[in-house]
Each structure stands twice: as structure tokens, then as C-alpha cells.
Amino acid sequence: MAEPLIIAIPKGRILEEALPLLARAGIKPEAAFSDENSRALRFATNRPDISLIRVRAFDVATFVAHGAAQLGIVGSDVLMEFDYSELYAPVDLDIGHCRLSVAEPVAMAASDDPREWSHVRVATKYPNLTRRHFEARGVQAECVKLNGAMEIAPLLGLADRIVDLVSSGKTLKENGLAEVEVITQVSARLIVNRAAFKTRAAIIAPLVEGFRAAVAQKAA
Amino acid sequence: MTIAPGLLPEGFRDRLPPQAEAASRLLHRAIVAIGRHGYDRVTPPLAEFEETLAGRLKSARSQDLLRFVDPVSQRTMALRPDITAQVGRIAVTRMAHRARPLRLCYGGPVLKLRATQLRPEREMIQAGAELVGVSSTAAVIEVLLVAIEALEVADVTGITVDLTLPDLVETLASGALPIDPDKIDAVRSRLDAKDAGALAALGAAAYLPLIEAAGPVALARAKLAGLGLESRLDAVDAIAAAIGDRATVTLDPTERHGFEYQSWIGFSLFGAGLAGEIGRGGAYSIVDANGGEEQAVGFSLYLDPLVDAGLGQEPRRRIFLPIGYDTAAAIALRAEGWTTIAGLAEGDDGRALGCSHLLGNYGPTPY
């Protein structure tokens, strides 16, 4: 029998919403998977040919792009940041909705006109996406890569602006920041490794179809 | 700053035993298999004038080439990132007068300016064949069968051939599924990434069935019915039928992934247990000296992933010949397939030199 398929699921934000979708697609993980305290990294499911791994969102894309996992669930923000050529995103899972935005201190935003920017210094988890976004509109972006707590960067003078995920805008507000530009809307996607998609089509194609149906069922 | 001994530039490596031998064995086997189908070998040079190389490469631009000024001619030269374009050049210049269809094959190293995170190598071995003068279904079938045979003799199992229709989006955009010309590039790029969410956001939801169609040929065919693609799909069926059970055939109608320069059909090759694509090809046209175009079909194989997966290695029986050994006996042993390691000084240790046997008075004796 062939190696089991591995589906990479991100910790945090998307995990909770992903579980009902997995269930509708016919995949039920073992109990330890939902236990935040479990130290296990790999989990069995009700299907002997499928197991799950739980990793950081950015690593989901990396595992799947390299073929170490064959499928994954990840936000479109991460896909845009890496722009891996070996990833397919055949299903928009319609979960994990938020947006990726540029924010700056409220006082600065009051007098700032984004049309006049030529150079910006930005703290972000998404340096590639940020650079591409600003380049496309003729602005040179100098990115300071951070892994979290972006909101503090403008306050401490690390960078004037940040590019980060925004859902309610509460965190921005609490840190005295204002959203000045939306780069893109974000939602979670089912991703598939390109080579696996071709070479194991017999098992992956129905699975992808299952997720597609699960999303349609939820929407209905 | 000094460079640590042995440090190589990023993306380059030494191949040591037994991989070095496996690499040359696999290349040899593949080229011989291709040659038996009537493809004659050509050997273009490692570097050319940038102008002639870049002009023919449709897959790479000048800025993707490793370039330097030739101290002799003072012209810019470039190392080849791909041999296909060179073979195309040979076909329409020096071999333009030869009868068509012209069958040529090649094998050798190529050099990429930039590696990707997923393929860190900048130097790789490329082998392949080009069938110049035709691009019919029959030609595609021949080329695919040659490619499959070359992979088979290189010990690749579980071969998958993924067919694609490179100009499909243009065809549909000007016919069955019209889209705004400004959006064609974006739609094509999102179709390539099979990014259903972004495609819908572009207002090209009508193209979503194309993403869903990717998969085994029979299934893909059913999903593409009614789009006016019958002649293409008949060709796909003929190809799948000709390949039969020698490989799994899938159809991915909208794959781009470097197929920009292919005409009506392209394909990628995959093997069981081998990460990523191990070969690709398709139909294309070569621009000749007079600006005319000549049809061609070809494929390239990338052999390094095979070597990395341990293919092409053959166990060797190594035997130590102590000083003063019987020369005739050693010749006989090599003829039988033994690898002999001769002792040159008293202290030489056969075991340390990787030998399993010692040539004793009564023939090979295990250590």
C-alpha cells in the first residue's frame, strides 16, 4: 500500500473552523488533535490512508510545497507571501476570513496621503508580499521582518507603518493605529502539492471534490 | 576574506561515489534508449553568445542567464540554461537541409542563474530529444513513448504523464468563455495556481470547471464536454490510448508552469517517490533564419532527482589484489564483473579500500 497522505493543518486561527469542514469531507482526527496541550505532531484519522500534522501557518505552505505533506489548509495571505510555484489552491474553503492591510499611527494617518509615498518603511510578517504590493504602485518598501506583535513597531519607532492581518480592527485601535489601505481580502484555502496532485490523482481528486462539496454544503 | 576549503557556490555540488557513477550510468542508458528510436545525438557547446542563445530561448530572458564578457571576442557570452533551444538552432541552421522529420537527441549539464527554494540546484543534467518538422498527434505520441522508455531504462517506476493544453485559455477567451482582454494574464496565472478563490474574485468563475477538470483523463474529458474542444480532446484520448498502462495519464487543461512557449500540447513527467517534475515537453515552433517557423515536438528529462533518489546504482564486487598478484587471474576476474583494487605497498588494506574479497592462492576469498 502507498504511503499515507498527510494533510497539514495550521495551529491557531483557522484550526477551529477547519475541523467541521474536515468532518464534512469525511475526515475525523483522533481526539488528541484538538487538544492544544498535546505534544504529538502527527495524528491519525478515521481513514487509515490519511494522517494530519499540526504546524505553524507559514510552515503549512512550506511542507506542502516541498511535498513533505500532500495537502494542507492555509490562509491566502501565506500563499501570496511565498508564491510557491508547486502549490495548487483548488478550493476556497470560505473560512478564516480577514484582510491584509497597511496601518499607521492615527496621528500620522490624519495628514498622510498614500498617493504621495515614494518610500515606506514597514514592519511585517509578509516582506515579499509587502514589497511586491508597493512596487506595483511605484513605491519602494523597506521591510523589517517581524514574527509577531507588529502593532508595537510604530510606537517604538522601529517602522512607521505595518502590514498585518486585520479582522475586527480592535488590536489596531488599542495600539493607536489606523488602517489606511487594504492590500487584499484573505480566506483559507485547501492547498495541494503539484506533483502529488498528478501522481496520486486517484486518491487526491476525490478528496478535493469532497472538500469542494463540504464548502458548498456549508454555504447552502 | 578566505573561503573555507571545499565550500562551493550556492546551488553547486560535488557528486561522489556511488552517485557520480549512477549519474553517468543513468544519462548513458537514457541516451542509448532514445537513440534506438532513431534520434541522433548532437552536442552543442556549454556557452554561446548571449544574443543567439537568448533570442531562441522562449522560456528564459537575458536576465535569467549567467552572462560574462568573453575576453577574446569582447562580446557577451552566456552559459546555457537549457539545451532545447540550442538543438533548435542546430536544426534550423546547420541541419536545415537535412530531411524532415529530423530526430535529434542530447544530454549534458545546464546552468540556471537562480535556484528556487524547491530546486536548490543551479547546475543540472538535462537529457532529451527533439522531433523537428512535425507536431501532429502521431509525433507527440512518438515523443512521449520515447520519453517513457528513457525513464523506464533509468529505473523510474510509477510514471505519470500529465498533459496540458497551453493555449486553451486564449481559445476559450475568444470563444466559449469570453473574458476581458485586460484580465487574460491574471486569469491564466490564477488558473495555473489552481487558485479557485482568486479566480472567482477576478470575475472568471466560468473558468472554475477547468480547475475541477484536472485529473485522470476520462474524468477531465467529461468535465470539458461542450466547450467546443472536441478535436483537442480526441487527440488527448489518442495519446492516452497509445500510452496504455505504461504510465498513468492525467489531463490538466490549464497548467502553465513554464509551458508559455508550447503550442497546442504540453506535458510534464513524474515518477513514484521522486519529488517534483522529472521531465517535460510538448509541441512548439522554432524560428528559423528567415523568420519562418518550423513545427517541432520534444521532451527534456532532468536526471538529478533520480540520482538523489538512489536510482542507477549497481552493487560492485570489489576484490583486493595483493602485491605480486597473478595478472592473468586479475584480467579474468574483471571479465567476470569484479572490480579489482591492486595493492601498491605492503601496508595497503583491502578492507579499508572497500573490498569484500581478497585474491588468494585459490581465487577470491571473503575477508
Coordinates of C-alpha atoms in Angstrom, one line a residue:
Chain A
M1 CA 0.0 0.0 0.0
A2 CA 1.2 3.5 -0.8
E3 CA 2.4 5.9 1.9
P4 CA -0.5 7.6 3.8
L5 CA -1.5 11.1 2.6
I6 CA -0.5 13.8 5.0
I7 CA -2.7 16.9 5.5
A8 CA -1.0 19.9 7.2
I9 CA -3.3 22.0 9.3
P10 CA -2.3 25.3 10.8
K11 CA -2.3 26.0 14.6
G12 CA -4.4 28.8 15.8
R13 CA -6.9 31.0 14.0
I14 CA -8.0 28.6 11.3
L15 CA -7.9 25.3 13.2
E16 CA -11.3 25.5 14.9
E17 CA -13.1 26.4 11.7
A18 CA -11.3 23.7 9.8
L19 CA -12.4 20.8 11.9
P20 CA -16.1 20.9 10.9
L21 CA -15.0 21.1 7.2
L22 CA -12.7 18.1 7.6
A23 CA -15.6 16.2 9.2
R24 CA -17.9 17.1 6.3
A25 CA -15.2 15.9 3.9
G26 CA -15.2 12.6 5.9
I27 CA -12.0 13.1 7.9
K28 CA -12.2 12.8 11.7
P29 CA -9.0 13.2 13.5
E30 CA -8.1 11.3 16.7
A31 CA -9.1 13.1 20.0
A32 CA -5.5 14.3 20.7
F33 CA -5.6 16.5 17.6
S34 CA -8.0 19.1 19.2
D35 CA -6.1 19.0 22.5
E36 CA -4.0 22.2 22.5
N37 CA -1.7 20.6 25.1
S38 CA -0.9 17.5 23.2
R39 CA 2.7 17.4 22.2
A40 CA 2.2 15.0 19.4
L41 CA 2.9 16.4 16.0
R42 CA 1.3 13.8 13.8
F43 CA -2.2 12.5 14.3
A44 CA -4.2 9.6 12.9
T45 CA -7.7 9.9 11.5
N46 CA -10.6 7.7 10.9
R47 CA -9.1 7.0 7.5
P48 CA -6.1 4.7 7.6
D49 CA -4.7 6.3 4.4
I50 CA -4.8 9.9 5.8
S51 CA -2.9 11.4 8.7
L52 CA -2.7 15.0 9.9
I53 CA 0.1 17.2 11.1
R54 CA -0.3 20.4 13.0
V55 CA 2.2 23.1 12.2
R56 CA 2.5 26.9 12.0
A57 CA 0.5 28.5 9.2
F58 CA 3.6 29.6 7.3
D59 CA 5.1 26.1 7.6
V60 CA 1.9 24.5 6.2
A61 CA 2.8 26.1 2.8
T62 CA 6.4 25.0 3.1
F63 CA 5.6 21.4 4.0
V64 CA 3.1 21.1 1.1
A65 CA 5.3 22.9 -1.5
H66 CA 8.2 20.6 -0.8
G67 CA 5.9 17.5 -0.9
A68 CA 6.5 16.6 2.7
A69 CA 2.8 16.9 3.2
Q70 CA 0.5 16.4 0.2
L71 CA -2.4 18.6 1.2
G72 CA -2.9 21.5 3.6
I73 CA -5.2 24.2 4.8
V74 CA -3.7 27.7 4.8
G75 CA -4.7 31.4 4.5
S76 CA -4.4 33.0 1.1
D77 CA -2.1 35.6 2.9
V78 CA 0.6 32.9 3.3
L79 CA 0.2 31.7 -0.3
M80 CA 0.7 35.2 -1.6
E81 CA 3.7 35.7 0.6
F82 CA 5.5 32.6 -0.6
D83 CA 4.1 32.4 -4.2
Y84 CA 5.3 28.9 -4.4
S85 CA 5.0 27.5 -7.9
E86 CA 4.5 24.0 -6.7
L87 CA 1.2 24.7 -4.8
Y88 CA -2.3 24.5 -6.1
A89 CA -5.2 26.1 -4.2
P90 CA -8.2 24.4 -5.8
V91 CA -10.8 25.1 -3.2
D92 CA -11.6 28.4 -1.4
L93 CA -12.7 27.0 2.0
D94 CA -14.7 30.1 2.9
I95 CA -13.3 30.2 6.4
G96 CA -10.7 32.2 8.3
H97 CA -11.9 35.5 6.6
C98 CA -9.9 38.6 7.4
R99 CA -7.9 41.2 5.3
L100 CA -4.3 42.2 5.0
S101 CA -3.9 45.9 5.4
V102 CA -1.4 48.7 5.8
A103 CA -1.8 50.6 9.1
E104 CA 0.0 53.6 10.6
P105 CA -0.3 55.7 13.8
V106 CA -3.6 57.6 13.9
A107 CA -1.8 61.0 14.1
M108 CA 0.2 60.2 11.0
A109 CA -2.8 59.0 9.1
A110 CA -4.6 62.3 9.7
S111 CA -2.2 64.2 7.5
D112 CA -0.8 61.4 5.3
D113 CA -1.7 60.9 1.7
P114 CA -0.8 57.4 0.3
R115 CA -0.7 58.8 -3.2
E116 CA 2.4 60.8 -2.3
W117 CA 4.5 57.9 -1.0
S118 CA 7.8 57.1 -2.7
H119 CA 9.4 55.1 0.1
V120 CA 7.9 53.4 3.1
R121 CA 9.4 51.5 6.0
V122 CA 7.1 48.7 7.0
A123 CA 7.2 46.2 9.8
T124 CA 5.6 42.9 8.7
K125 CA 5.4 39.2 8.7
Y126 CA 5.0 39.4 5.0
P127 CA 8.1 41.1 3.5
N128 CA 7.7 39.6 0.0
L129 CA 4.0 40.4 -0.4
T130 CA 4.5 43.9 1.0
R131 CA 7.4 44.6 -1.3
R132 CA 5.5 43.4 -4.3
H133 CA 2.4 45.3 -3.4
F134 CA 4.2 48.6 -3.0
E135 CA 6.4 48.0 -6.1
A136 CA 3.3 47.5 -8.2
R137 CA 2.2 51.0 -7.3
G138 CA 5.6 52.6 -7.7
V139 CA 6.6 52.8 -4.1
Q140 CA 9.8 51.3 -2.7
A141 CA 9.1 49.4 0.5
E142 CA 11.8 48.7 3.1
C143 CA 10.6 45.8 5.1
V144 CA 11.5 44.9 8.7
K145 CA 10.6 41.3 9.2
L146 CA 8.9 40.5 12.5
N147 CA 7.2 37.3 13.6
G148 CA 4.5 38.8 15.8
A149 CA 3.4 41.9 17.7
M150 CA 3.7 44.1 14.7
E151 CA 1.5 46.7 16.3
I152 CA 4.2 47.8 18.7
A153 CA 6.7 48.6 16.0
P154 CA 5.4 52.1 15.1
L155 CA 5.0 53.1 18.7
L156 CA 8.7 52.3 19.4
G157 CA 9.9 53.8 16.1
L158 CA 11.0 50.5 14.5
A159 CA 9.0 51.3 11.4
D160 CA 6.3 53.9 10.6
R161 CA 3.9 51.5 9.2
I162 CA 2.9 47.9 9.5
V163 CA 1.3 45.4 7.1
D164 CA -0.7 42.8 9.0
L165 CA -3.9 40.8 9.2
V166 CA -6.9 42.7 10.4
S167 CA -10.2 41.1 11.3
S168 CA -12.2 43.4 13.6
G169 CA -9.6 46.2 13.8
K170 CA -9.6 46.0 17.6
T171 CA -5.9 45.3 18.0
L172 CA -5.0 48.2 15.7
K173 CA -7.3 50.6 17.6
E174 CA -5.9 49.6 21.0
N175 CA -2.4 50.4 19.8
G176 CA -3.3 53.7 18.3
L177 CA -3.1 52.6 14.7
A178 CA -5.4 53.3 11.8
E179 CA -6.0 51.1 8.7
V180 CA -5.1 53.2 5.7
E181 CA -5.1 50.7 2.8
V182 CA -6.5 47.2 2.3
I183 CA -4.0 45.1 0.3
T184 CA -6.2 42.0 -0.1
Q185 CA -9.0 40.1 1.4
V186 CA -7.9 36.8 2.9
S187 CA -9.6 33.4 3.3
A188 CA -8.4 29.9 4.0
R189 CA -7.7 27.6 1.0
L190 CA -7.2 23.9 0.5
I191 CA -3.7 23.5 -1.0
V192 CA -2.3 20.5 -2.8
N193 CA 1.3 19.7 -3.8
R194 CA 1.6 19.9 -7.6
A195 CA 3.5 16.6 -8.1
A196 CA 1.2 14.7 -5.6
F197 CA -1.9 16.1 -7.4
K198 CA -0.7 14.5 -10.6
T199 CA 0.9 11.3 -9.4
R200 CA -1.8 10.4 -6.8
A201 CA -4.8 11.8 -8.6
A202 CA -6.8 8.7 -7.9
I203 CA -6.9 9.4 -4.2
I204 CA -6.4 13.2 -4.2
A205 CA -9.0 14.1 -6.8
P206 CA -12.0 12.7 -4.9
L207 CA -10.7 14.2 -1.7
V208 CA -10.5 17.7 -3.3
E209 CA -14.0 17.1 -4.6
G210 CA -15.0 16.2 -1.0
F211 CA -13.8 19.5 0.3
R212 CA -15.5 21.3 -2.5
A213 CA -18.8 19.6 -1.7
A214 CA -18.2 20.3 2.0
V215 CA -17.9 24.1 1.3
A216 CA -21.0 24.1 -0.9
Q217 CA -22.9 22.2 1.7
K218 CA -22.0 24.8 4.4
A219 CA -22.9 27.6 2.1
A220 CA -26.3 26.1 1.3
Chain B
M1 CA 38.0 37.1 3.3
T2 CA 39.1 33.5 2.8
I3 CA 36.8 30.8 1.5
A4 CA 36.7 27.6 3.6
P5 CA 38.3 24.7 1.8
G6 CA 35.6 22.7 -0.1
L7 CA 32.9 25.5 0.1
L8 CA 31.1 25.7 -3.2
P9 CA 28.9 28.5 -4.5
E10 CA 25.3 28.1 -3.7
G11 CA 23.5 25.6 -5.8
F12 CA 26.6 23.7 -6.9
R13 CA 27.9 20.4 -5.5
D14 CA 30.4 17.6 -6.0
R15 CA 29.0 14.2 -6.9
L16 CA 30.9 11.5 -5.1
P17 CA 30.8 7.7 -5.5
P18 CA 28.5 6.0 -5.9
Q19 CA 26.2 8.8 -7.1
A20 CA 28.7 10.2 -9.7
E21 CA 28.8 6.8 -11.4
A22 CA 25.0 6.4 -11.1
A23 CA 24.5 9.8 -12.8
S24 CA 26.6 8.9 -15.8
R25 CA 25.0 5.5 -16.0
L26 CA 21.5 6.9 -16.0
L27 CA 22.4 9.5 -18.6
H28 CA 24.0 6.8 -20.8
R29 CA 21.1 4.5 -20.5
A30 CA 18.6 7.2 -21.3
I31 CA 20.5 8.5 -24.3
V32 CA 21.0 5.0 -25.7
A33 CA 17.3 4.2 -25.3
I34 CA 16.4 7.5 -27.1
G35 CA 19.0 6.8 -29.8
R36 CA 17.5 3.4 -30.6
H37 CA 14.4 5.2 -31.8
G38 CA 16.4 6.9 -34.5
Y39 CA 17.3 10.1 -32.6
D40 CA 20.9 11.1 -33.5
R41 CA 23.0 12.7 -30.9
V42 CA 24.2 16.3 -31.1
T43 CA 26.4 18.1 -28.7
P44 CA 26.1 21.9 -28.6
P45 CA 28.6 23.9 -26.6
L46 CA 28.3 24.9 -22.9
A47 CA 28.3 28.6 -23.7
E48 CA 27.2 30.7 -26.6
F49 CA 26.9 34.4 -27.5
E50 CA 24.1 35.8 -25.4
E51 CA 22.4 37.2 -28.4
T52 CA 21.9 33.9 -30.2
L53 CA 21.1 32.0 -27.0
A54 CA 18.6 34.4 -25.5
G55 CA 16.9 35.0 -28.9
R56 CA 15.9 31.4 -29.1
L57 CA 15.0 30.7 -25.6
K58 CA 11.4 31.4 -25.1
S59 CA 11.5 30.1 -21.6
A60 CA 14.2 32.4 -20.3
R61 CA 15.1 36.0 -20.7
S62 CA 18.6 37.5 -20.9
Q63 CA 18.4 38.5 -17.2
D64 CA 17.9 34.8 -16.3
L65 CA 21.2 33.8 -17.9
L66 CA 24.6 33.6 -16.3
R67 CA 26.5 36.1 -18.5
F68 CA 30.0 37.3 -18.8
V69 CA 32.1 39.2 -21.3
D70 CA 34.3 36.9 -23.5
P71 CA 37.8 38.3 -23.1
V72 CA 38.6 37.1 -26.6
S73 CA 35.7 38.5 -28.7
Q74 CA 34.7 41.2 -26.2
R75 CA 31.1 40.1 -26.7
T76 CA 28.7 38.9 -24.0
M77 CA 28.6 35.2 -23.7
A78 CA 26.1 33.1 -21.6
L79 CA 26.1 29.7 -20.1
R80 CA 23.2 27.6 -21.4
P81 CA 20.2 27.2 -19.0
D82 CA 18.5 24.8 -21.4
I83 CA 19.8 22.6 -24.3
T84 CA 16.5 22.5 -26.2
A85 CA 17.0 26.0 -27.7
Q86 CA 20.5 25.0 -28.9
V87 CA 19.2 21.9 -30.6
G88 CA 16.5 24.1 -32.3
R89 CA 19.3 26.4 -33.5
I90 CA 21.2 23.5 -35.0
A91 CA 18.1 22.1 -36.6
V92 CA 17.3 25.3 -38.5
T93 CA 20.8 26.3 -39.3
R94 CA 23.5 23.7 -39.9
M95 CA 20.9 20.9 -40.3
A96 CA 18.3 22.9 -42.1
H97 CA 18.9 21.0 -45.3
R98 CA 18.5 17.5 -43.8
A99 CA 15.3 15.6 -44.5
R100 CA 12.4 16.1 -42.2
P101 CA 11.2 14.9 -39.7
L102 CA 14.6 15.4 -38.1
R103 CA 15.2 13.4 -35.0
L104 CA 17.9 14.7 -32.6
C105 CA 18.9 13.9 -29.0
Y106 CA 21.2 15.4 -26.5
G107 CA 22.4 15.2 -22.9
G108 CA 24.6 17.3 -20.7
P109 CA 24.9 19.9 -18.0
V110 CA 22.9 23.1 -17.9
L111 CA 23.2 26.1 -15.6
K112 CA 20.5 28.2 -14.1
L113 CA 21.2 31.7 -12.9
R114 CA 18.9 31.4 -9.9
A115 CA 17.9 28.3 -8.0
T116 CA 14.4 28.1 -6.4
Q117 CA 13.8 27.2 -2.8
L118 CA 12.2 24.0 -4.0
R119 CA 15.0 23.1 -6.5
P120 CA 18.2 24.4 -4.9
E121 CA 20.5 23.1 -7.7
R122 CA 21.8 25.6 -10.2
E123 CA 23.6 23.0 -12.3
M124 CA 21.7 20.0 -13.5
I125 CA 21.9 17.3 -16.1
Q126 CA 19.4 17.6 -18.9
A127 CA 18.8 14.9 -21.5
G128 CA 16.1 14.8 -24.2
A129 CA 15.0 14.5 -27.8
E130 CA 13.5 16.8 -30.4
L131 CA 11.5 15.7 -33.3
V132 CA 11.7 18.6 -35.8
G133 CA 9.4 19.3 -38.7
V134 CA 6.1 17.9 -37.3
S135 CA 3.8 18.5 -34.4
S136 CA 1.0 16.1 -35.2
T137 CA -0.7 13.8 -32.7
A138 CA 1.4 11.0 -34.1
A139 CA 4.6 13.0 -33.4
V140 CA 3.5 13.7 -29.8
I141 CA 2.8 10.0 -29.3
E142 CA 6.2 9.0 -30.6
V143 CA 8.0 11.5 -28.4
L144 CA 6.0 10.5 -25.3
L145 CA 6.7 6.9 -25.8
V146 CA 10.4 7.6 -26.2
A147 CA 10.4 9.6 -23.0
I148 CA 8.6 6.9 -21.1
E149 CA 11.1 4.3 -22.4
A150 CA 14.1 6.5 -21.4
L151 CA 12.6 6.8 -17.9
E152 CA 11.9 3.1 -17.7
V153 CA 15.5 2.2 -18.5
A154 CA 16.6 4.7 -15.9
D155 CA 14.7 2.6 -13.3
V156 CA 11.9 5.0 -12.8
T157 CA 8.6 3.3 -11.8
G158 CA 5.1 4.6 -11.4
I159 CA 5.4 7.1 -14.3
T160 CA 2.7 9.7 -14.6
V161 CA 2.3 11.8 -17.7
D162 CA 0.3 15.0 -17.1
L163 CA -1.0 16.5 -20.3
T164 CA -1.8 20.2 -20.7
L165 CA -3.4 22.4 -23.4
P166 CA -1.2 25.5 -23.2
D167 CA -3.3 27.8 -25.5
L168 CA -6.6 26.8 -24.0
V169 CA -7.3 30.0 -22.2
E170 CA -6.8 32.1 -25.3
T171 CA -9.0 29.7 -27.3
L172 CA -11.8 29.8 -24.7
A173 CA -11.5 33.6 -24.1
S174 CA -12.1 34.3 -27.7
G175 CA -14.9 31.7 -28.0
A176 CA -16.9 29.8 -25.5
L177 CA -16.0 31.7 -22.3
P178 CA -15.3 35.3 -23.2
I179 CA -13.3 37.5 -20.7
D180 CA -12.0 41.0 -20.7
P181 CA -8.6 41.0 -22.6
D182 CA -7.0 43.0 -19.8
K183 CA -7.7 40.2 -17.4
I184 CA -6.4 37.3 -19.5
D185 CA -3.0 37.3 -17.9
A186 CA -4.3 37.4 -14.4
V187 CA -6.9 34.6 -15.2
R188 CA -4.2 32.5 -16.7
S189 CA -1.8 32.9 -13.8
R190 CA -4.6 32.0 -11.3
L191 CA -5.6 29.0 -13.3
D192 CA -2.0 27.9 -13.3
A193 CA -2.0 28.1 -9.5
K194 CA -5.5 26.4 -9.4
D195 CA -6.4 29.2 -7.2
A196 CA -10.2 28.9 -7.1
G197 CA -10.7 31.7 -4.6
A198 CA -8.8 34.3 -6.6
L199 CA -10.3 33.2 -9.9
A200 CA -13.8 33.8 -8.6
A201 CA -12.6 37.2 -7.2
L202 CA -11.4 38.1 -10.7
G203 CA -14.9 37.5 -12.1
A204 CA -13.8 34.5 -14.0
A205 CA -15.9 32.0 -12.2
A206 CA -16.9 30.5 -15.5
Y207 CA -13.4 29.0 -15.6
L208 CA -13.7 27.2 -12.3
P209 CA -14.8 23.9 -14.1
L210 CA -11.3 23.9 -15.7
I211 CA -9.7 23.6 -12.3
E212 CA -12.2 20.9 -11.3
A213 CA -11.4 19.1 -14.6
A214 CA -7.8 18.5 -13.7
G215 CA -7.2 14.8 -13.1
P216 CA -7.5 11.4 -14.8
V217 CA -8.2 11.8 -18.5
A218 CA -11.7 10.2 -18.5
L219 CA -12.9 12.4 -15.7
A220 CA -11.3 15.6 -17.2
R221 CA -12.9 14.8 -20.6
A222 CA -16.3 14.6 -19.1
K223 CA -15.9 18.0 -17.4
L224 CA -14.7 19.7 -20.5
A225 CA -17.6 18.5 -22.7
G226 CA -19.5 21.2 -24.5
L227 CA -16.7 23.8 -24.7
G228 CA -16.0 23.2 -28.3
L229 CA -12.7 21.4 -27.6
E230 CA -13.6 18.1 -29.2
S231 CA -10.7 17.8 -31.6
R232 CA -8.2 18.6 -28.9
L233 CA -9.8 16.1 -26.5
D234 CA -9.8 13.4 -29.3
A235 CA -6.0 13.9 -29.6
V236 CA -5.7 13.6 -25.8
D237 CA -7.7 10.4 -26.0
A238 CA -5.5 9.0 -28.7
I239 CA -2.4 9.9 -26.7
A240 CA -3.7 8.2 -23.6
A241 CA -4.7 5.1 -25.6
A242 CA -1.2 4.9 -27.1
I243 CA 0.4 5.1 -23.7
G244 CA -1.9 2.5 -22.3
D245 CA -0.8 1.1 -19.0
R246 CA 2.9 2.1 -19.3
A247 CA 2.1 5.3 -17.4
T248 CA -0.8 7.0 -15.6
V249 CA -2.1 9.7 -17.9
T250 CA -3.8 12.8 -16.4
L251 CA -5.0 15.9 -18.1
D252 CA -4.6 19.3 -16.5
P253 CA -6.2 21.7 -19.1
T254 CA -4.9 24.9 -17.7
E255 CA -1.4 24.2 -16.4
R256 CA 1.1 26.9 -17.4
H257 CA 4.2 26.3 -15.3
G258 CA 6.8 27.2 -18.0
F259 CA 4.6 26.0 -20.9
E260 CA 4.3 29.5 -22.2
Y261 CA 6.2 28.6 -25.4
Q262 CA 4.4 25.4 -26.1
S263 CA 1.7 25.4 -28.8
W264 CA -1.2 23.0 -28.7
I265 CA 0.0 20.5 -26.2
G266 CA 2.5 20.2 -23.4
F267 CA 3.3 17.5 -20.8
S268 CA 5.1 17.0 -17.5
L269 CA 6.5 13.7 -16.3
F270 CA 6.5 12.5 -12.8
G271 CA 7.8 9.3 -11.1
A272 CA 6.9 7.4 -8.0
G273 CA 8.9 8.6 -5.0
L274 CA 10.6 11.4 -6.9
A275 CA 9.9 14.9 -5.6
G276 CA 8.7 17.3 -8.3
E277 CA 8.7 17.0 -12.0
I278 CA 11.4 14.9 -13.7
G279 CA 10.7 15.9 -17.2
R280 CA 8.6 18.0 -19.5
G281 CA 8.0 18.6 -23.2
G282 CA 5.4 19.4 -25.8
A283 CA 4.8 20.9 -29.2
Y284 CA 6.4 24.2 -30.1
S285 CA 7.7 26.1 -33.1
I286 CA 11.3 27.1 -33.9
V287 CA 12.0 30.4 -35.6
D288 CA 14.4 29.8 -38.5
A289 CA 17.0 32.1 -40.0
N290 CA 14.4 33.7 -42.4
G291 CA 11.9 34.5 -39.7
G292 CA 9.8 31.5 -40.7
E293 CA 8.6 28.9 -38.2
E294 CA 9.1 25.2 -38.1
Q295 CA 7.0 22.9 -36.0
A296 CA 8.6 20.5 -33.5
V297 CA 7.9 18.3 -30.6
G298 CA 10.3 17.3 -27.9
F299 CA 11.0 16.5 -24.3
S300 CA 13.7 17.0 -21.6
L301 CA 14.4 14.9 -18.7
Y302 CA 16.1 16.1 -15.5
L303 CA 18.2 13.2 -14.1
D304 CA 19.4 14.7 -10.8
P305 CA 16.3 13.8 -8.8
L306 CA 16.7 10.2 -10.0
V307 CA 20.3 10.1 -8.8
D308 CA 19.3 11.7 -5.5
A309 CA 16.7 9.0 -5.0
G310 CA 19.4 6.4 -5.4
L311 CA 18.5 5.1 -8.8
G312 CA 21.2 3.9 -11.2
Q313 CA 23.4 2.4 -8.5
E314 CA 24.7 -1.1 -9.1
P315 CA 26.4 -3.1 -6.4
R316 CA 30.0 -3.8 -7.1
R317 CA 32.0 -6.8 -6.1
R318 CA 35.4 -5.4 -5.1
I319 CA 38.4 -7.6 -4.7
F320 CA 41.8 -6.7 -3.3
L321 CA 44.9 -7.9 -5.3
P322 CA 47.9 -8.2 -3.0
I323 CA 51.3 -7.2 -4.3
G324 CA 52.7 -9.7 -6.8
Y325 CA 49.2 -10.9 -7.8
D326 CA 48.6 -13.0 -10.9
T327 CA 47.9 -10.6 -13.7
A328 CA 46.1 -13.1 -15.9
A329 CA 43.8 -14.1 -12.9
A330 CA 43.0 -10.4 -12.4
I331 CA 42.1 -9.9 -16.0
A332 CA 39.8 -12.9 -15.8
L333 CA 38.2 -11.5 -12.6
R334 CA 37.4 -8.1 -14.3
A335 CA 36.0 -10.0 -17.3
E336 CA 33.7 -11.8 -14.8
G337 CA 32.5 -8.4 -13.5
W338 CA 34.7 -8.0 -10.5
T339 CA 36.2 -4.6 -9.6
T340 CA 39.9 -5.0 -8.7
I341 CA 41.8 -2.9 -6.3
A342 CA 45.5 -3.5 -6.6
G343 CA 47.9 -3.3 -3.7
L344 CA 50.8 -0.9 -4.3
A345 CA 52.6 -1.0 -1.0
E346 CA 52.9 -3.6 1.8
G347 CA 50.6 -1.9 4.2
D348 CA 47.6 -1.4 1.9
D349 CA 44.5 -2.7 3.5
G350 CA 41.9 -4.1 1.1
R351 CA 39.1 -3.9 3.6
A352 CA 39.7 -0.2 4.2
L353 CA 39.6 0.3 0.5
G354 CA 36.1 -1.2 0.3
C355 CA 36.9 -4.7 -0.8
S356 CA 34.8 -7.7 0.3
H357 CA 37.2 -10.3 -1.1
L358 CA 40.9 -10.9 -1.3
L359 CA 42.6 -12.7 -4.2
G360 CA 44.3 -15.7 -2.5
N361 CA 46.1 -18.7 -4.0
Y362 CA 42.8 -20.4 -4.6
G363 CA 40.9 -17.5 -6.1
P364 CA 38.6 -14.9 -4.4
T365 CA 38.5 -15.4 -0.6
P366 CA 36.0 -13.4 1.5
Y367 CA 37.6 -11.1 4.2

